[in-house]
Amino acid sequence: FALLLQTVTFGANVDPISYSCSNENFTANGRYQTNLNALMGYIYHQAPPTGFGIGSLGKNPIQANGLALCRGDVSASDCKTCVADAISTIRENCPYSKSAKIFYDNCMLKYSNDKFFGQIDNGTKYFMWNVNNVGYPVIFNQKSKDLLRQLADEASGKPKLYAAGELELNEGSKKKIYGLAQCTRDLSYNDCKMCRDRIISDLPRCCDGKQGGKVVTGS
């Protein structure tokens, strides 16, 4: 979720928001690594046209499963750049991990030897917020939640599981709140809404009274 959006230009040296590596490792130059390398190449080519790539290669216990999701308002070109950065960075920082996740502002990528598709993933959750406070926190907090609930409902009914919008702070006011909500497309509509409803309930932990905020999970 992002209450306030920025335009971000991706390049080769853009740092990720965060990443995580599993403690379980695979054998170097083994069959799992071969499957994972091929899967990353497949996702790199699959994701940019639609903003989403998903796939599995191999059979248990050496099956590699992965997906990449780009933010719904990101161009195919920026999506491709972000996914390339994600694959390069996560393989460099988690070279032998059987599962890993990485998050950028424009995309996310995760892979695992376990088939996680269709399951809500709240195991990794990151909170980010603007350090500046608003001058009208009570109404801002309420309106931001109203907007995100509205977007959660809209996104859950759309094929891309994505929605973005804005809301006036007061009727006739020039001040607005902007937001977006999005799920990975392996989730059902109901699970997508359930996931986002949980995240909206977490917002007070980080972002009440802040000019902007974001909560990111594996779903």
Short mmCIF file of C-alpha atoms in Angstrom, two decimals:
data_model
loop_
_atom_site.label_atom_id
_atom_site.label_comp_id
_atom_site.label_asym_id
_atom_site.label_seq_id
_atom_site.Cartn_x
_atom_site.Cartn_y
_atom_site.Cartn_z
CA PHE A 1 0.00 0.00 0.00
CA ALA A 2 1.17 3.51 -0.75
CA LEU A 3 -0.75 6.50 0.57
CA LEU A 4 1.42 8.90 -1.37
CA LEU A 5 3.04 7.92 -4.65
CA GLN A 6 6.34 8.97 -6.16
CA THR A 7 7.78 8.54 -9.63
CA VAL A 8 10.90 6.41 -9.38
CA THR A 9 13.38 5.94 -12.21
CA PHE A 10 15.09 2.58 -12.05
CA GLY A 11 18.70 2.01 -12.96
CA ALA A 12 21.36 -0.58 -12.38
CA ASN A 13 22.24 0.76 -8.92
CA VAL A 14 18.78 1.18 -7.38
CA ASP A 15 18.66 -0.33 -3.90
CA PRO A 16 15.79 -2.61 -2.91
CA ILE A 17 13.38 -1.71 -0.13
CA SER A 18 14.35 -4.97 1.54
CA TYR A 19 15.06 -8.63 0.89
CA SER A 20 15.21 -11.87 2.86
CA CYS A 21 16.98 -15.21 2.32
CA SER A 22 16.08 -18.61 3.75
CA ASN A 23 18.54 -20.49 5.95
CA GLU A 24 18.07 -23.65 3.89
CA ASN A 25 20.62 -23.84 1.07
CA PHE A 26 20.89 -25.80 -2.15
CA THR A 27 24.01 -27.49 -3.54
CA ALA A 28 26.05 -25.32 -5.90
CA ASN A 29 25.76 -26.37 -9.56
CA GLY A 30 23.10 -28.92 -8.67
CA ARG A 31 19.77 -29.58 -10.38
CA TYR A 32 17.84 -27.13 -8.17
CA GLN A 33 20.17 -24.32 -9.20
CA THR A 34 19.71 -25.30 -12.85
CA ASN A 35 15.92 -25.17 -12.46
CA LEU A 36 16.08 -21.87 -10.57
CA ASN A 37 18.29 -20.23 -13.17
CA ALA A 38 15.95 -21.29 -15.98
CA LEU A 39 12.90 -20.14 -13.99
CA MET A 40 14.38 -16.68 -13.40
CA GLY A 41 15.02 -16.35 -17.12
CA TYR A 42 11.43 -17.37 -17.87
CA ILE A 43 9.97 -14.88 -15.36
CA TYR A 44 12.20 -12.09 -16.66
CA HIS A 45 10.63 -12.46 -20.10
CA GLN A 46 7.11 -13.28 -18.90
CA ALA A 47 6.48 -10.48 -16.40
CA PRO A 48 6.92 -7.15 -18.29
CA PRO A 49 4.06 -7.41 -20.85
CA THR A 50 1.36 -7.92 -18.19
CA GLY A 51 3.18 -6.91 -15.00
CA PHE A 52 3.08 -10.43 -13.61
CA GLY A 53 5.11 -13.60 -14.14
CA ILE A 54 4.73 -16.98 -12.44
CA GLY A 55 6.06 -20.48 -13.00
CA SER A 56 7.52 -23.76 -11.74
CA LEU A 57 10.34 -25.91 -13.11
CA GLY A 58 11.37 -29.40 -12.08
CA LYS A 59 9.78 -31.92 -9.72
CA ASN A 60 10.01 -32.26 -5.95
CA PRO A 61 12.35 -32.08 -4.15
CA ILE A 62 14.20 -29.94 -6.71
CA GLN A 63 11.23 -27.97 -8.01
CA ALA A 64 11.78 -24.20 -8.26
CA ASN A 65 8.67 -22.02 -7.92
CA GLY A 66 8.66 -18.26 -8.41
CA LEU A 67 6.73 -15.14 -9.27
CA ALA A 68 7.35 -11.48 -10.04
CA LEU A 69 4.82 -8.67 -9.71
CA CYS A 70 5.19 -5.11 -10.95
CA ARG A 71 3.19 -2.20 -9.57
CA GLY A 72 0.03 -1.70 -11.56
CA ASP A 73 0.94 1.77 -12.84
CA VAL A 74 4.46 0.83 -13.98
CA SER A 75 5.29 0.67 -17.70
CA ALA A 76 6.45 -2.56 -19.33
CA SER A 77 9.91 -1.04 -19.79
CA ASP A 78 10.26 -0.06 -16.13
CA CYS A 79 8.82 -3.41 -15.10
CA LYS A 80 11.47 -5.23 -17.11
CA THR A 81 14.25 -3.13 -15.57
CA CYS A 82 12.94 -3.70 -12.06
CA VAL A 83 12.58 -7.46 -12.49
CA ALA A 84 16.10 -7.64 -13.91
CA ASP A 85 17.43 -5.69 -10.90
CA ALA A 86 15.48 -7.96 -8.54
CA ILE A 87 16.83 -11.18 -10.07
CA SER A 88 20.40 -9.90 -10.14
CA THR A 89 20.34 -8.54 -6.58
CA ILE A 90 18.61 -11.48 -4.92
CA ARG A 91 20.87 -14.05 -6.60
CA GLU A 92 23.92 -12.05 -5.56
CA ASN A 93 22.81 -11.63 -1.94
CA CYS A 94 21.15 -15.03 -1.48
CA PRO A 95 23.38 -17.14 -3.78
CA TYR A 96 22.47 -20.58 -2.40
CA SER A 97 19.17 -19.96 -0.59
CA LYS A 98 16.35 -22.30 -1.58
CA SER A 99 13.86 -19.47 -1.10
CA ALA A 100 14.11 -15.69 -1.08
CA LYS A 101 12.07 -12.49 -1.48
CA ILE A 102 13.00 -9.02 -2.64
CA PHE A 103 10.96 -5.81 -2.76
CA TYR A 104 11.46 -2.65 -4.79
CA ASP A 105 9.13 0.30 -5.13
CA ASN A 106 8.21 -0.82 -8.66
CA CYS A 107 8.20 -4.61 -8.28
CA MET A 108 8.66 -7.64 -6.08
CA LEU A 109 10.11 -11.10 -6.70
CA LYS A 110 10.08 -14.30 -4.69
CA TYR A 111 10.99 -17.94 -5.24
CA SER A 112 11.00 -21.14 -3.21
CA ASN A 113 11.35 -24.91 -3.43
CA ASP A 114 7.87 -25.03 -1.82
CA LYS A 115 4.87 -24.36 -4.05
CA PHE A 116 3.38 -21.27 -2.41
CA PHE A 117 0.95 -20.21 -5.14
CA GLY A 118 -2.54 -19.27 -3.99
CA GLN A 119 -1.54 -18.89 -0.33
CA ILE A 120 -1.61 -15.60 1.58
CA ASP A 121 1.97 -14.71 2.50
CA ASN A 122 2.23 -12.45 5.53
CA GLY A 123 5.45 -14.03 6.77
CA THR A 124 7.48 -11.04 5.67
CA LYS A 125 6.01 -7.59 6.29
CA TYR A 126 7.71 -4.22 5.85
CA PHE A 127 6.44 -0.85 7.09
CA MET A 128 7.64 2.44 5.63
CA TRP A 129 6.43 5.98 6.33
CA ASN A 130 7.06 9.62 5.61
CA VAL A 131 8.75 11.16 8.65
CA ASN A 132 6.67 14.35 8.30
CA ASN A 133 3.41 14.68 10.22
CA VAL A 134 0.15 16.09 8.92
CA GLY A 135 -1.49 19.04 10.65
CA TYR A 136 -4.90 17.31 10.81
CA PRO A 137 -4.13 13.75 11.94
CA VAL A 138 -7.61 12.62 13.03
CA ILE A 139 -9.35 13.29 9.73
CA PHE A 140 -6.28 12.23 7.73
CA ASN A 141 -6.10 8.86 9.49
CA GLN A 142 -9.79 8.20 8.93
CA LYS A 143 -9.78 9.30 5.29
CA SER A 144 -6.68 7.27 4.49
CA LYS A 145 -8.33 4.13 5.85
CA ASP A 146 -11.55 4.95 3.98
CA LEU A 147 -9.59 5.30 0.74
CA LEU A 148 -7.65 2.07 1.18
CA ARG A 149 -10.79 0.09 2.08
CA GLN A 150 -12.42 1.44 -1.05
CA LEU A 151 -9.39 0.48 -3.16
CA ALA A 152 -9.20 -2.96 -1.54
CA ASP A 153 -12.79 -3.61 -2.59
CA GLU A 154 -12.16 -2.34 -6.13
CA ALA A 155 -8.93 -4.25 -6.64
CA SER A 156 -10.40 -7.54 -5.42
CA GLY A 157 -12.86 -7.46 -8.31
CA LYS A 158 -10.37 -6.66 -11.07
CA PRO A 159 -8.29 -9.16 -13.09
CA LYS A 160 -5.01 -7.44 -12.14
CA LEU A 161 -6.00 -7.24 -8.45
CA TYR A 162 -4.89 -3.59 -8.57
CA ALA A 163 -6.62 -0.28 -7.92
CA ALA A 164 -5.46 3.30 -7.40
CA GLY A 165 -7.38 6.43 -6.52
CA GLU A 166 -7.73 9.62 -4.52
CA LEU A 167 -10.02 11.09 -1.88
CA GLU A 168 -10.66 14.67 -0.77
CA LEU A 169 -9.89 15.35 2.88
CA ASN A 170 -12.95 17.57 3.14
CA GLU A 171 -15.80 18.24 0.74
CA GLY A 172 -14.64 20.90 -1.70
CA SER A 173 -11.10 20.78 -0.34
CA LYS A 174 -8.09 20.99 -2.65
CA LYS A 175 -6.17 18.69 -0.34
CA LYS A 176 -6.33 15.02 -1.31
CA ILE A 177 -4.96 11.66 -0.30
CA TYR A 178 -3.64 9.32 -3.01
CA GLY A 179 -3.30 5.58 -2.67
CA LEU A 180 -3.03 2.19 -4.28
CA ALA A 181 -3.73 -1.41 -3.34
CA GLN A 182 -2.47 -4.52 -5.10
CA CYS A 183 -2.11 -8.28 -4.64
CA THR A 184 -0.10 -10.93 -6.41
CA ARG A 185 -2.35 -12.52 -9.03
CA ASP A 186 -1.99 -16.05 -7.74
CA LEU A 187 -4.49 -15.17 -4.97
CA SER A 188 -8.25 -15.54 -5.26
CA TYR A 189 -10.35 -12.37 -5.09
CA ASN A 190 -11.50 -13.26 -1.56
CA ASP A 191 -8.00 -14.01 -0.29
CA CYS A 192 -6.72 -10.80 -1.87
CA LYS A 193 -9.28 -8.73 0.04
CA MET A 194 -8.61 -10.66 3.26
CA CYS A 195 -4.88 -9.99 2.91
CA ARG A 196 -5.38 -6.28 2.38
CA ASP A 197 -7.94 -5.92 5.17
CA ARG A 198 -5.34 -7.33 7.57
CA ILE A 199 -2.76 -4.85 6.31
CA ILE A 200 -5.13 -1.89 6.66
CA SER A 201 -5.66 -2.87 10.29
CA ASP A 202 -1.86 -2.74 10.74
CA LEU A 203 -1.52 0.84 9.47
CA PRO A 204 -1.81 2.52 12.91
CA ARG A 205 1.39 0.68 13.96
CA CYS A 206 3.43 2.76 11.55
CA CYS A 207 1.61 5.47 9.76
CA ASP A 208 -1.05 7.31 11.77
CA GLY A 209 -0.61 11.05 11.29
CA LYS A 210 2.19 10.62 8.75
CA GLN A 211 2.08 12.29 5.34
CA GLY A 212 2.54 8.94 3.63
CA GLY A 213 3.08 5.28 4.31
CA LYS A 214 3.42 1.84 2.80
CA VAL A 215 3.02 -1.73 3.96
CA VAL A 216 4.52 -4.50 1.80
CA THR A 217 4.13 -8.27 2.19
CA GLY A 218 4.88 -11.32 0.08
CA SER A 219 1.32 -11.20 -1.27
#
